[in-house]
XYZ file of C-alpha atoms in Angstrom:
282
model
C -29.748 49.591 -51.971
C -29.527 52.340 -49.594
C -31.904 52.806 -47.568
C -32.280 56.003 -48.329
C -33.728 55.589 -51.897
C -36.906 56.133 -50.894
C -37.892 58.991 -48.677
C -40.853 58.275 -46.905
C -43.209 61.072 -45.835
C -44.453 61.774 -42.913
C -46.393 59.233 -40.700
C -45.938 54.984 -40.663
C -48.865 54.294 -42.947
C -46.907 56.586 -45.908
C -47.370 55.164 -49.317
C -44.266 53.860 -52.051
C -44.244 56.234 -54.736
C -40.994 54.850 -56.542
C -41.141 52.530 -59.317
C -38.884 49.898 -57.688
C -40.097 46.389 -57.325
C -38.412 47.167 -53.840
C -38.558 49.712 -52.298
C -36.826 51.493 -48.398
C -38.863 53.895 -46.687
C -36.857 54.799 -43.482
C -39.222 56.451 -39.890
C -36.276 57.567 -37.935
C -33.946 53.268 -36.606
C -37.019 51.714 -38.320
C -36.617 51.789 -42.161
C -39.793 49.538 -44.122
C -38.396 46.984 -46.757
C -41.619 46.698 -48.856
C -42.505 44.674 -51.826
C -43.582 47.428 -54.780
C -45.135 45.381 -57.874
C -49.126 45.511 -56.852
C -50.259 45.455 -60.280
C -48.778 42.087 -60.405
C -49.517 41.356 -56.557
C -45.804 41.759 -55.841
C -44.383 38.665 -57.404
C -41.492 38.059 -57.526
C -37.555 38.366 -59.583
C -34.800 37.094 -58.634
C -33.634 41.203 -58.806
C -36.335 41.523 -56.279
C -34.584 39.156 -54.332
C -30.889 39.596 -54.509
C -32.049 43.192 -53.963
C -33.538 42.455 -50.289
C -30.309 40.241 -49.300
C -28.308 43.621 -50.985
C -29.902 45.293 -48.045
C -30.078 43.040 -45.167
C -25.619 42.143 -45.915
C -25.170 46.130 -46.089
C -27.208 45.904 -42.781
C -24.217 43.984 -40.808
C -21.791 46.622 -42.450
C -23.332 49.550 -40.160
C -24.084 50.890 -43.272
C -27.570 52.301 -42.303
C -29.213 53.428 -38.793
C -31.624 50.798 -38.544
C -32.420 49.176 -35.825
C -35.964 47.206 -37.059
C -37.338 46.079 -40.176
C -40.359 46.213 -41.235
C -41.404 43.854 -44.520
C -44.945 43.851 -45.866
C -46.401 44.061 -49.189
C -48.077 47.196 -51.911
C -51.370 47.420 -52.236
C -53.740 44.057 -51.148
C -51.214 41.633 -50.882
C -47.707 39.903 -49.343
C -46.445 38.231 -52.181
C -47.954 35.716 -55.240
C -44.627 34.160 -54.881
C -42.465 33.817 -57.749
C -43.758 35.568 -61.231
C -45.060 32.971 -63.206
C -45.115 35.010 -66.915
C -42.302 36.782 -67.058
C -39.866 33.971 -64.883
C -41.208 30.110 -65.087
C -42.120 30.024 -68.346
C -39.212 31.170 -69.161
C -37.645 28.465 -67.438
C -39.382 25.786 -69.711
C -37.328 23.585 -71.919
C -36.791 25.891 -75.299
C -37.695 28.976 -73.234
C -34.626 29.875 -71.620
C -33.423 33.010 -72.231
C -31.158 32.270 -68.916
C -29.473 29.928 -67.434
C -29.566 26.789 -67.825
C -32.636 25.681 -65.240
C -29.854 22.197 -64.140
C -27.226 24.798 -63.290
C -29.998 27.576 -60.954
C -29.678 31.046 -59.170
C -30.102 30.642 -55.835
C -31.386 33.773 -54.719
C -33.045 31.304 -51.214
C -29.743 30.588 -50.405
C -29.065 35.040 -50.274
C -31.903 36.762 -48.816
C -33.290 34.134 -46.513
C -29.622 33.624 -45.155
C -29.265 37.514 -45.621
C -31.824 38.159 -42.996
C -30.948 35.135 -40.846
C -27.026 36.397 -40.392
C -28.835 40.158 -40.136
C -27.810 41.356 -36.313
C -30.947 43.713 -36.669
C -34.816 42.274 -36.980
C -36.865 41.517 -39.074
C -40.683 41.813 -38.725
C -42.805 40.739 -41.523
C -46.649 42.654 -40.901
C -48.823 40.076 -44.156
C -51.386 41.342 -46.162
C -53.913 39.769 -48.741
C -52.209 36.654 -50.088
C -48.076 35.230 -49.409
C -47.540 32.468 -50.869
C -44.825 30.589 -52.938
C -41.234 32.956 -52.570
C -43.788 35.226 -50.206
C -44.807 32.512 -47.458
C -40.084 31.865 -48.322
C -40.257 34.988 -47.445
C -41.909 36.091 -44.819
C -40.881 32.965 -43.203
C -37.781 34.139 -43.123
C -37.545 37.262 -41.624
C -37.956 36.552 -37.460
C -41.222 38.168 -36.183
C -44.377 38.275 -38.078
C -47.676 39.648 -37.219
C -50.799 38.928 -39.936
C -53.646 40.663 -40.971
C -57.011 38.949 -40.681
C -56.859 38.400 -44.255
C -53.921 36.961 -45.164
C -53.798 33.460 -46.656
C -51.210 30.591 -47.547
C -50.176 28.716 -50.210
C -47.548 26.440 -50.778
C -47.976 27.659 -54.198
C -44.923 25.730 -55.667
C -46.463 22.611 -56.267
C -49.337 23.790 -57.696
C -46.269 24.194 -60.861
C -44.857 21.424 -60.850
C -41.525 21.958 -59.066
C -40.979 22.098 -55.021
C -40.924 24.505 -52.127
C -38.198 27.243 -52.476
C -36.887 30.049 -51.090
C -36.394 28.448 -47.894
C -39.773 27.771 -48.127
C -39.443 23.504 -47.830
C -37.196 24.315 -44.767
C -38.411 26.918 -42.633
C -41.735 25.533 -42.429
C -40.349 22.147 -41.210
C -38.516 24.083 -38.787
C -41.544 26.317 -37.859
C -44.705 24.309 -37.916
C -43.357 20.272 -37.461
C -43.428 17.966 -39.685
C -46.731 16.717 -39.833
C -48.113 20.326 -41.424
C -45.786 20.775 -43.377
C -45.950 18.254 -45.229
C -49.758 18.622 -45.458
C -49.502 21.282 -46.781
C -45.895 21.186 -49.228
C -47.679 18.309 -50.641
C -51.449 19.914 -50.285
C -50.861 23.089 -51.932
C -53.332 23.495 -49.072
C -54.319 27.850 -49.036
C -54.846 28.264 -45.265
C -55.746 31.286 -43.450
C -53.979 33.378 -40.957
C -56.016 31.406 -37.551
C -54.513 29.235 -38.671
C -50.975 29.652 -39.738
C -51.851 31.254 -36.083
C -52.223 27.796 -34.725
C -49.586 26.108 -35.716
C -46.756 28.460 -35.097
C -46.100 30.500 -37.707
C -46.900 34.066 -37.003
C -47.085 36.063 -33.629
C -50.654 37.768 -33.881
C -53.356 38.334 -36.468
C -54.914 41.449 -36.127
C -57.592 43.480 -38.836
C -55.923 45.434 -41.383
C -56.443 48.742 -40.117
C -53.928 47.035 -37.344
C -51.177 45.511 -38.927
C -49.197 48.653 -39.896
C -49.689 49.813 -36.639
C -48.846 47.038 -34.097
C -45.820 46.103 -36.543
C -44.651 49.402 -35.914
C -44.912 49.671 -31.954
C -43.298 46.094 -31.692
C -40.319 47.026 -34.156
C -40.779 50.288 -31.032
C -40.625 47.989 -28.580
C -37.477 45.902 -30.009
C -35.387 49.933 -31.133
C -35.146 51.167 -27.637
C -33.949 47.651 -26.282
C -30.000 46.957 -26.036
C -29.287 47.232 -29.724
C -26.129 44.398 -28.840
C -27.756 41.822 -26.600
C -30.424 42.236 -29.475
C -28.323 41.419 -31.895
C -26.537 38.348 -29.925
C -29.813 36.869 -28.925
C -31.065 37.270 -32.882
C -27.769 34.965 -33.371
C -27.857 32.506 -30.405
C -31.313 31.806 -32.490
C -30.094 30.442 -35.579
C -26.722 29.479 -34.618
C -27.505 25.579 -35.233
C -29.716 26.234 -38.381
C -28.505 28.032 -40.589
C -25.720 25.445 -41.498
C -29.072 23.493 -42.011
C -31.081 26.309 -44.205
C -27.155 25.763 -46.181
C -28.172 22.347 -47.163
C -31.097 22.605 -47.812
C -31.367 25.377 -50.782
C -27.725 23.589 -51.360
C -30.278 20.829 -52.798
C -33.247 22.508 -53.423
C -31.871 24.132 -56.391
C -30.450 20.674 -57.657
C -34.085 19.196 -57.383
C -35.766 21.667 -59.295
C -33.196 21.721 -62.147
C -34.756 18.584 -62.761
C -37.247 19.383 -61.557
C -37.812 22.232 -64.080
C -37.054 19.745 -67.035
C -40.276 18.005 -66.541
C -43.608 17.516 -68.482
C -45.325 18.339 -65.474
C -43.341 21.431 -64.624
C -44.142 22.386 -68.172
C -48.404 21.479 -67.523
C -48.686 23.654 -64.175
C -46.744 26.461 -65.514
C -49.099 26.012 -69.249
C -52.328 25.107 -66.511
C -51.689 28.704 -65.147
C -51.250 31.024 -67.415
C -54.024 29.820 -69.411
C -56.307 29.004 -66.683
C -57.516 25.560 -66.836
C -56.626 22.494 -64.171
C -53.431 21.017 -64.688
C -53.015 17.693 -65.962
C -50.057 15.624 -64.596
C -47.959 12.915 -66.196
C -45.662 11.518 -63.342
C -42.633 12.399 -66.073
C-alpha cells in the first residue's frame, strides 16, 4: 500500500476520486489518509483496518517521504463505525461466512499499534459522526482536531458487544475512568464541545476550517527535527503499549463470547430492522 496510490489534486482540500475504501493523497511531506466509503458513512471493514496498519508500518520502513499523516473521512462523516450489514451481521451464529467468532481477528491490535509505533505523527481531522471503530481510530492517532459538527459515541454497546478497536482502553486513558464508563455503559452520543472538555480533542473549529487547520498543524510539526519528533512520540507511549496489547488481547476474547449471545443477535437485528432493541442478558 503506497502513499502514492492516489495522486492528490492541487491544494489541501483535494477530493478523493479513487474507489478504494482507504486512499492516500500526497501533499509534499504530508499524506492525507482518507476513509473513502462515503455512501456508507465510511463504515469500517477488516480490510480497511489492515490497510491502515500496513501503511503505518511501512512508514517506519522508510518507504515514503511522508513526515506527517492527516486522517479524515470523505463526505459527511469521519466514520460510522463497523459496517453492521457487511461485517457484524455475518458474525451472528448461523450466518458466519468468516472464521468462527470465538477466534476473531484483531485488526485493532495491528492498526492502532502500528500507528502508535510509527515514528511519523498522525493527526485526525474529524468531520461529522465519529463512532465505534471510527472513534477508536481517531483516539489512536496522536493529535485530534474536530469540526464543530462532530459527534462521538461508543456505538458497539448498542449492538450487544463492547468497545473494540482500542476504544475502551484509549477512552479510559485519555478521559479518565468516570467519563469513559459513562460513555461505555450508556452509549450516549456527545458533541465536539463535550469531547474537548473531557480532554479528547486538541481543538474544535468550524467545519469549513477543519482541513486548513489540520494542515497548519502538520506544517508546524514537519518544520521540526524529525528524529527528535520520533523520539518524543516514542517516550509518550513507552509505558502504554504493553497495556494496549493486553487490552486488545482481552477484547478479542470477550468479543468472541459476546458474539455468541442472544443480545448480540438482537443488537444487530434491531439495527438492521430499525427498531428498539430488547435485550435479555443472555
